[in-house]
Amino acid sequence: MVNSFPELMDLIARWAPAVQAATITHVMEQVWGLDLQDYGLVETVAARAAYGSNQVLARMQRDK
């Protein structure tokens, strides 16, 4: 239980590296994976690089 704002900030500071490492590991698994997902993170980043960030959202929403 967190009783104050400083305790909350301390808790976040302690867990942030673990959460960051888990997130990066998850992204790297998607990068190195052989399967493609329709709206996965890697595919979305690649689409934004190819078509521009403004066009990607409209295309994804239209395709859905």
Phi, psi and omega in degrees: 000139180257126185259346182208166179298317177300323177294321177298314180297322177296318178297315178298316180298325180288323184269342184304315179298323179292318179294318179297315180297319179295320179294315179296320177299317179297316179296316181294326175298321178291322180295316184276350180290154182268345181269146178255141177249148181300315183231039178286166181299312182296318180294322178293317178296317179297320179294321178295322179293323183281320188248351184093144187294329182288325183281333185296313182301315180297319179294317180295317180294321179294320181291330179293000000 
